[in-house]
CSV table of C-alpha atoms in Angstrom, one decimal:
chain,number,residue,atom,x,y,z
A,737,PRO,CA,0.1,0.2,0.0
A,738,VAL,CA,1.4,3.5,-0.7
A,739,MET,CA,-0.4,6.7,0.7
A,740,ALA,CA,-0.2,10.4,0.1
A,741,VAL,CA,-1.3,13.1,2.6
A,742,GLY,CA,-2.9,16.1,2.2
A,743,GLY,CA,-4.7,19.0,5.0
A,744,THR,CA,-7.2,16.6,6.1
A,745,HIS,CA,-7.3,13.7,4.1
A,746,PHE,CA,-5.1,10.8,2.8
A,747,VAL,CA,-5.5,8.5,0.1
A,748,VAL,CA,-4.4,4.8,0.4
A,749,TYR,CA,-4.1,2.4,-3.0
A,750,ASN,CA,-2.1,0.1,-4.2
A,751,ARG,CA,0.4,0.8,-7.1
A,752,ALA,CA,-0.6,-1.7,-10.0
A,753,GLY,CA,-3.8,-2.3,-8.2
A,754,SER,CA,-7.4,-0.2,-9.5
A,755,ASP,CA,-9.1,0.9,-5.9
A,756,LEU,CA,-8.0,3.9,-3.7
A,757,GLN,CA,-9.7,5.1,-0.3
A,758,VAL,CA,-9.8,8.6,0.6
A,759,SER,CA,-9.9,9.4,4.5
A,760,SER,CA,-9.9,11.7,7.2
A,761,ARG,CA,-8.5,11.4,10.5
A,762,THR,CA,-11.1,9.7,11.6
A,763,LYS,CA,-13.4,7.8,9.1
A,764,ALA,CA,-13.2,6.9,5.8
A,765,LEU,CA,-14.6,9.2,3.1
A,766,TYR,CA,-14.8,7.8,-0.3
A,767,ALA,CA,-13.8,5.1,-2.1
A,768,LYS,CA,-13.3,4.6,-5.8
A,769,THR,CA,-12.7,2.1,-8.4
A,770,PHE,CA,-10.6,2.6,-11.8
A,771,ASP,CA,-10.8,0.9,-15.0
A,772,ASN,CA,-7.1,0.8,-15.4
A,773,SER,CA,-4.0,0.2,-13.1
A,774,ILE,CA,-3.2,3.5,-10.3
A,775,LEU,CA,0.2,4.4,-10.9
A,776,LEU,CA,0.3,7.3,-9.0
A,777,CYS,CA,-1.6,9.5,-6.6
A,778,ALA,CA,-0.8,13.2,-5.1
A,779,MET,CA,-3.1,15.0,-2.5
A,780,SER,CA,-3.3,18.8,-1.9
A,781,ASN,CA,-3.6,21.2,1.0
A,782,ASN,CA,-7.3,21.4,0.6
A,783,ASN,CA,-7.6,17.8,-0.1
A,784,THR,CA,-8.0,17.9,-3.9
A,785,LEU,CA,-6.2,14.7,-5.5
A,786,ALA,CA,-4.6,14.0,-8.4
A,787,VAL,CA,-4.4,10.3,-9.7
A,788,VAL,CA,-2.4,9.0,-12.8
A,789,THR,CA,-3.5,5.3,-14.2
A,790,ASP,CA,-2.6,3.5,-17.1
A,791,ASP,CA,-4.2,4.2,-20.3
A,792,VAL,CA,-5.4,2.1,-23.6
A,793,SER,CA,-5.3,4.9,-25.7
A,794,SER,CA,-2.5,6.6,-24.7
A,795,MET,CA,0.7,6.5,-22.3
A,796,ALA,CA,-1.5,7.5,-19.3
A,797,GLU,CA,-4.2,9.4,-17.5
A,798,LEU,CA,-4.1,12.3,-15.8
A,799,LEU,CA,-7.4,12.4,-13.4
A,800,VAL,CA,-7.8,15.4,-11.0
A,801,TYR,CA,-10.5,15.2,-8.2
A,802,SER,CA,-12.5,17.7,-6.0
A,803,PRO,CA,-12.4,17.2,-2.3
A,804,THR,CA,-15.9,15.8,-2.8
A,805,MET,CA,-14.3,14.3,-5.4
A,806,GLU,CA,-15.9,15.7,-8.0
A,807,GLN,CA,-13.6,15.3,-11.3
A,808,GLN,CA,-11.9,18.5,-12.0
A,809,LEU,CA,-9.7,18.0,-15.1
A,810,ARG,CA,-8.7,15.2,-17.3
A,811,TRP,CA,-5.5,14.7,-19.5
A,812,ASN,CA,-4.5,11.9,-21.6
A,813,MET,CA,-1.0,11.9,-22.2
A,814,THR,CA,1.1,10.7,-24.9
A,815,SER,CA,4.2,9.1,-25.5
A,816,ASN,CA,5.6,12.7,-26.4
A,817,ASP,CA,3.7,13.9,-22.6
A,818,GLY,CA,5.4,11.3,-20.6
A,819,THR,CA,4.2,9.3,-17.9
A,820,PRO,CA,4.0,10.8,-14.1
A,821,LEU,CA,6.6,9.5,-12.1
A,822,ARG,CA,6.6,12.5,-9.2
A,823,MET,CA,3.3,15.3,-8.9
A,824,ALA,CA,3.3,18.1,-6.2
A,825,PHE,CA,0.3,20.6,-5.4
A,826,SER,CA,1.6,24.0,-5.3
A,827,PRO,CA,1.1,25.4,-1.3
A,828,ASP,CA,-2.3,27.1,-2.6
A,829,SER,CA,-3.9,23.8,-4.0
A,830,ARG,CA,-4.1,25.9,-7.3
A,831,ARG,CA,-1.9,24.1,-9.5
A,832,LEU,CA,-0.3,20.5,-9.8
A,833,ALA,CA,3.3,20.2,-10.7
A,834,ALA,CA,3.9,16.5,-12.9
A,835,ALA,CA,7.0,14.9,-14.0
A,836,ALA,CA,6.9,12.7,-16.4
A,837,VAL,CA,9.0,10.5,-18.2
A,838,THR,CA,9.3,9.3,-21.6
A,839,ALA,CA,12.2,7.6,-23.9
A,840,GLY,CA,13.9,9.3,-26.8
A,841,GLY,CA,17.4,8.2,-28.7
A,842,GLY,CA,17.8,5.6,-26.1
A,843,GLN,CA,17.8,8.0,-22.9
A,844,MET,CA,15.6,8.5,-20.4
A,845,GLN,CA,13.8,12.2,-20.1
A,846,THR,CA,11.8,14.0,-18.0
A,847,ASN,CA,9.5,16.8,-19.1
A,848,LEU,CA,8.4,19.3,-16.0
A,849,TYR,CA,4.8,20.3,-16.1
A,850,VAL,CA,2.9,22.9,-14.3
A,851,VAL,CA,-1.1,22.5,-14.6
A,852,THR,CA,-3.0,25.3,-13.4
A,853,LEU,CA,-6.4,23.0,-12.4
A,854,ALA,CA,-8.9,26.2,-13.2
A,855,GLN,CA,-7.5,26.3,-16.9
A,856,GLY,CA,-6.7,22.7,-17.2
A,857,ASP,CA,-3.8,23.6,-20.1
A,858,PRO,CA,-0.1,22.3,-19.1
A,859,VAL,CA,3.1,24.2,-19.6
A,860,ASN,CA,6.0,22.4,-20.1
A,861,VAL,CA,8.3,24.2,-17.7
A,862,GLY,CA,11.7,22.2,-18.7
A,863,SER,CA,13.1,19.0,-19.7
A,864,GLN,CA,16.0,17.2,-18.5
A,865,SER,CA,17.4,13.9,-19.4
A,866,GLY,CA,17.4,11.3,-16.5
A,867,VAL,CA,14.7,10.6,-13.9
A,868,PRO,CA,13.6,12.8,-10.9
A,869,GLN,CA,14.0,11.3,-7.8
A,870,TRP,CA,11.7,14.4,-5.9
A,871,VAL,CA,9.9,16.8,-6.7
A,872,GLY,CA,8.2,19.5,-4.7
A,873,TRP,CA,7.4,23.5,-4.6
A,874,LEU,CA,9.4,26.0,-2.6
A,875,SER,CA,7.7,29.2,-3.2
A,876,GLY,CA,4.4,29.8,-4.5
A,877,THR,CA,6.3,30.4,-7.8
A,878,THR,CA,9.3,28.1,-7.5
A,879,LEU,CA,9.4,24.6,-7.9
A,880,LEU,CA,12.7,22.0,-7.3
A,881,ALA,CA,13.4,18.8,-8.9
A,882,VAL,CA,16.0,16.5,-7.6
A,883,TYR,CA,17.7,13.9,-9.9
A,884,ASP,CA,20.7,11.6,-9.4
A,885,SER,CA,23.4,13.9,-10.2
A,886,ARG,CA,21.6,17.4,-9.8
A,887,ALA,CA,19.0,19.8,-8.8
A,888,ILE,CA,17.3,22.0,-10.8
A,889,LEU,CA,15.4,25.1,-9.8
A,890,TYR,CA,12.4,26.0,-12.0
A,891,ASN,CA,10.3,29.0,-12.8
A,892,ALA,CA,6.7,27.9,-12.4
A,893,ALA,CA,6.1,30.2,-15.5
A,894,GLY,CA,8.3,28.4,-17.2
A,895,GLY,CA,12.2,28.5,-17.5
A,896,GLU,CA,15.1,26.9,-15.2
A,897,ARG,CA,16.6,29.7,-12.3
A,898,ALA,CA,18.9,27.9,-10.9
A,899,ARG,CA,20.6,24.4,-10.6
A,900,TYR,CA,23.7,22.2,-8.3
A,901,GLU,CA,25.6,19.9,-9.7
A,902,PHE,CA,26.5,17.3,-7.4
A,903,GLY,CA,30.0,16.8,-8.9
A,904,GLY,CA,30.3,13.0,-8.6
A,905,GLY,CA,28.1,12.2,-6.0
A,906,THR,CA,24.7,10.5,-6.2
A,907,LEU,CA,21.3,11.4,-4.4
A,908,ARG,CA,21.1,8.9,-1.5
A,909,ASP,CA,18.0,11.4,0.2
A,910,VAL,CA,16.3,14.8,0.0
A,911,SER,CA,14.8,17.3,2.7
A,912,VAL,CA,13.0,20.4,1.9
A,913,ASP,CA,11.8,22.5,5.0
A,914,SER,CA,8.7,24.7,5.2
A,915,ALA,CA,10.7,28.1,4.2
A,916,GLY,CA,11.8,26.0,1.2
A,917,ASN,CA,15.3,25.5,2.1
A,918,VAL,CA,17.1,22.1,0.9
A,919,ALA,CA,19.4,19.6,2.4
A,920,LEU,CA,20.7,16.9,0.3
A,921,LEU,CA,22.8,14.1,1.3
A,922,LEU,CA,25.1,12.6,-1.7
A,923,ALA,CA,27.1,9.0,-1.6
A,924,SER,CA,30.1,8.6,-3.4
A,925,GLY,CA,31.2,5.2,-2.5
A,926,GLN,CA,31.2,4.5,1.2
A,927,VAL,CA,31.8,8.4,1.8
A,928,CYS,CA,28.6,10.7,2.5
A,929,GLN,CA,28.1,14.3,1.9
A,930,LEU,CA,26.2,16.7,3.3
A,931,VAL,CA,25.0,19.7,1.2
A,932,THR,CA,22.7,22.6,2.9
A,933,LEU,CA,21.3,25.3,0.3
A,934,ASP,CA,18.5,27.9,0.7
A,935,LYS,CA,15.5,28.5,-1.5
A,936,GLU,CA,17.8,30.4,-4.0
A,937,LEU,CA,19.9,27.0,-4.2
A,938,ASN,CA,22.7,28.8,-2.9
A,939,VAL,CA,25.2,26.5,-1.1
A,940,GLN,CA,25.2,27.2,2.9
A,941,TYR,CA,27.2,23.9,3.7
A,942,SER,CA,29.2,21.3,1.8
A,943,GLY,CA,31.3,18.5,3.1
A,944,ASN,CA,31.9,14.9,4.3
A,945,VAL,CA,29.6,13.4,7.3
A,946,THR,CA,29.2,10.0,8.8
A,947,THR,CA,27.7,7.3,6.4
A,948,SER,CA,24.2,8.1,7.1
A,949,ASN,CA,20.8,6.6,5.1
A,950,LYS,CA,18.4,9.8,5.7
A,951,VAL,CA,18.3,13.4,6.0
A,952,VAL,CA,15.9,15.5,7.7
A,953,ARG,CA,16.2,19.7,7.3
A,954,ARG,CA,14.3,22.2,9.5
A,955,GLY,CA,15.2,25.6,9.9
A,956,GLU,CA,18.5,26.1,11.3
A,957,LEU,CA,19.0,22.3,12.1
A,958,VAL,CA,20.0,19.4,10.3
A,959,TYR,CA,19.3,15.7,11.1
A,960,LEU,CA,21.2,12.8,9.6
A,961,LEU,CA,19.8,9.1,10.4
A,962,THR,CA,22.8,6.6,10.6
A,963,ASP,CA,22.8,2.8,11.3
A,964,SER,CA,22.3,3.3,14.9
A,965,THR,CA,22.4,7.2,15.5
A,966,VAL,CA,20.7,10.7,15.2
A,967,GLU,CA,23.4,13.3,14.5
A,968,CYS,CA,21.9,17.2,14.6
A,969,PHE,CA,24.0,19.7,12.7
A,970,ASP,CA,23.3,23.4,11.8
A,971,LYS,CA,23.1,25.0,8.4
A,972,ALA,CA,26.4,25.8,8.1
A,973,GLY,CA,27.5,22.1,9.1
A,974,GLY,CA,28.2,23.1,12.8
A,975,PHE,CA,27.9,19.7,14.7
A,976,GLN,CA,25.6,20.1,17.6
A,977,TRP,CA,24.8,16.4,19.3
A,978,THR,CA,24.3,12.8,18.8
A,979,GLN,CA,21.7,10.7,20.1
A,980,PRO,CA,22.1,6.7,20.2
A,981,MET,CA,19.2,4.6,18.9
A,982,ASP,CA,17.9,1.2,19.9
A,983,ALA,CA,17.5,0.0,16.4
A,984,LYS,CA,18.2,1.6,12.7
A,985,PRO,CA,16.5,4.7,12.3
A,986,GLN,CA,14.3,4.6,9.9
A,987,ALA,CA,12.6,7.9,8.8
A,988,GLY,CA,12.2,11.1,10.9
A,989,VAL,CA,9.6,13.6,10.8
A,990,LEU,CA,9.2,17.3,12.7
A,991,ASN,CA,5.9,18.7,14.2
A,992,GLY,CA,6.8,21.8,15.6
A,993,ARG,CA,9.9,21.6,17.7
A,994,GLN,CA,9.8,17.7,18.3
A,995,LEU,CA,11.7,15.6,16.1
A,996,LEU,CA,10.1,12.1,15.5
A,997,VAL,CA,12.1,9.1,14.7
A,998,PHE,CA,10.7,5.7,13.5
A,999,SER,CA,12.7,3.1,14.4
A,1000,GLY,CA,11.8,-0.9,14.1
A,1001,ASN,CA,8.5,-0.9,15.1
A,1002,THR,CA,8.6,2.0,17.2
A,1003,VAL,CA,8.6,5.9,17.3
A,1004,GLN,CA,9.8,8.0,19.6
A,1005,GLN,CA,10.8,12.0,20.0
A,1006,VAL,CA,14.1,12.5,20.0
A,1007,THR,CA,16.0,15.9,22.0
A,1008,ALA,CA,19.1,17.0,22.6
A,1009,PRO,CA,20.9,15.2,25.2
A,1010,GLU,CA,22.2,17.1,28.5
A,1011,PRO,CA,25.1,18.9,27.9
A,1012,ASP,CA,27.1,16.8,30.3
A,1013,SER,CA,26.7,13.9,28.4
A,1014,SER,CA,26.7,14.9,24.7
A,1015,SER,CA,28.9,13.4,22.5
A,1016,ALA,CA,31.8,15.7,21.1
A,1017,SER,CA,32.5,15.7,16.9
């Protein structure tokens, strides 16, 4: 099962299945069965739902539903358009970004579209070789697409605004906070590199760190999840503290000032150790 979360609703579906269910925090709201297999779903802050399915007459079909599950938009995507692998709604829920992959000349290419829901006409804001690993909005006017070897910032109206090349490293994880600040975790062999960027992709820090699996960025702080610890740095790469974990931390989220870490079959709050027991870098 896969889940996409909006403001107060979430949708659960199976990739390659044809059924989905939309629920609130307390109850199931809607269930829908499609004629074709579901490939991808996304949900906005106002609970608008986007669904991509297989389509027998084209590459894929993109459908958008209102919070009450009334169809707002239908787009039958051709082989030139591609098949969406990543989608993200704008913060105001009025536009949808879709990164669609297509093959040409023996290479994979991504077309990044922005669809204004009230108009329904997709705009290709940029095309790039490779497959997108992450797509999201950094503001109401800019969106970020992260590939294996580069991160590119686009204007929502079209055109590239900035880019950051990984310089031989490959993407292991990416995290973006609510202000649009970015943290990249890159890997080159057994060496991991932490890169922090502002919302215009200006470099704040770049340096080697402990081998890690996940990165979480929130404002001035960045958290790294290793096989056995959670490590905290500031945005300039300054070491703050480390906290050992009983099981391998698998994911971390921040709710307000609380860092919640999932490890094994538990979720726990992680806080900075007392000064007399904190580890030194």
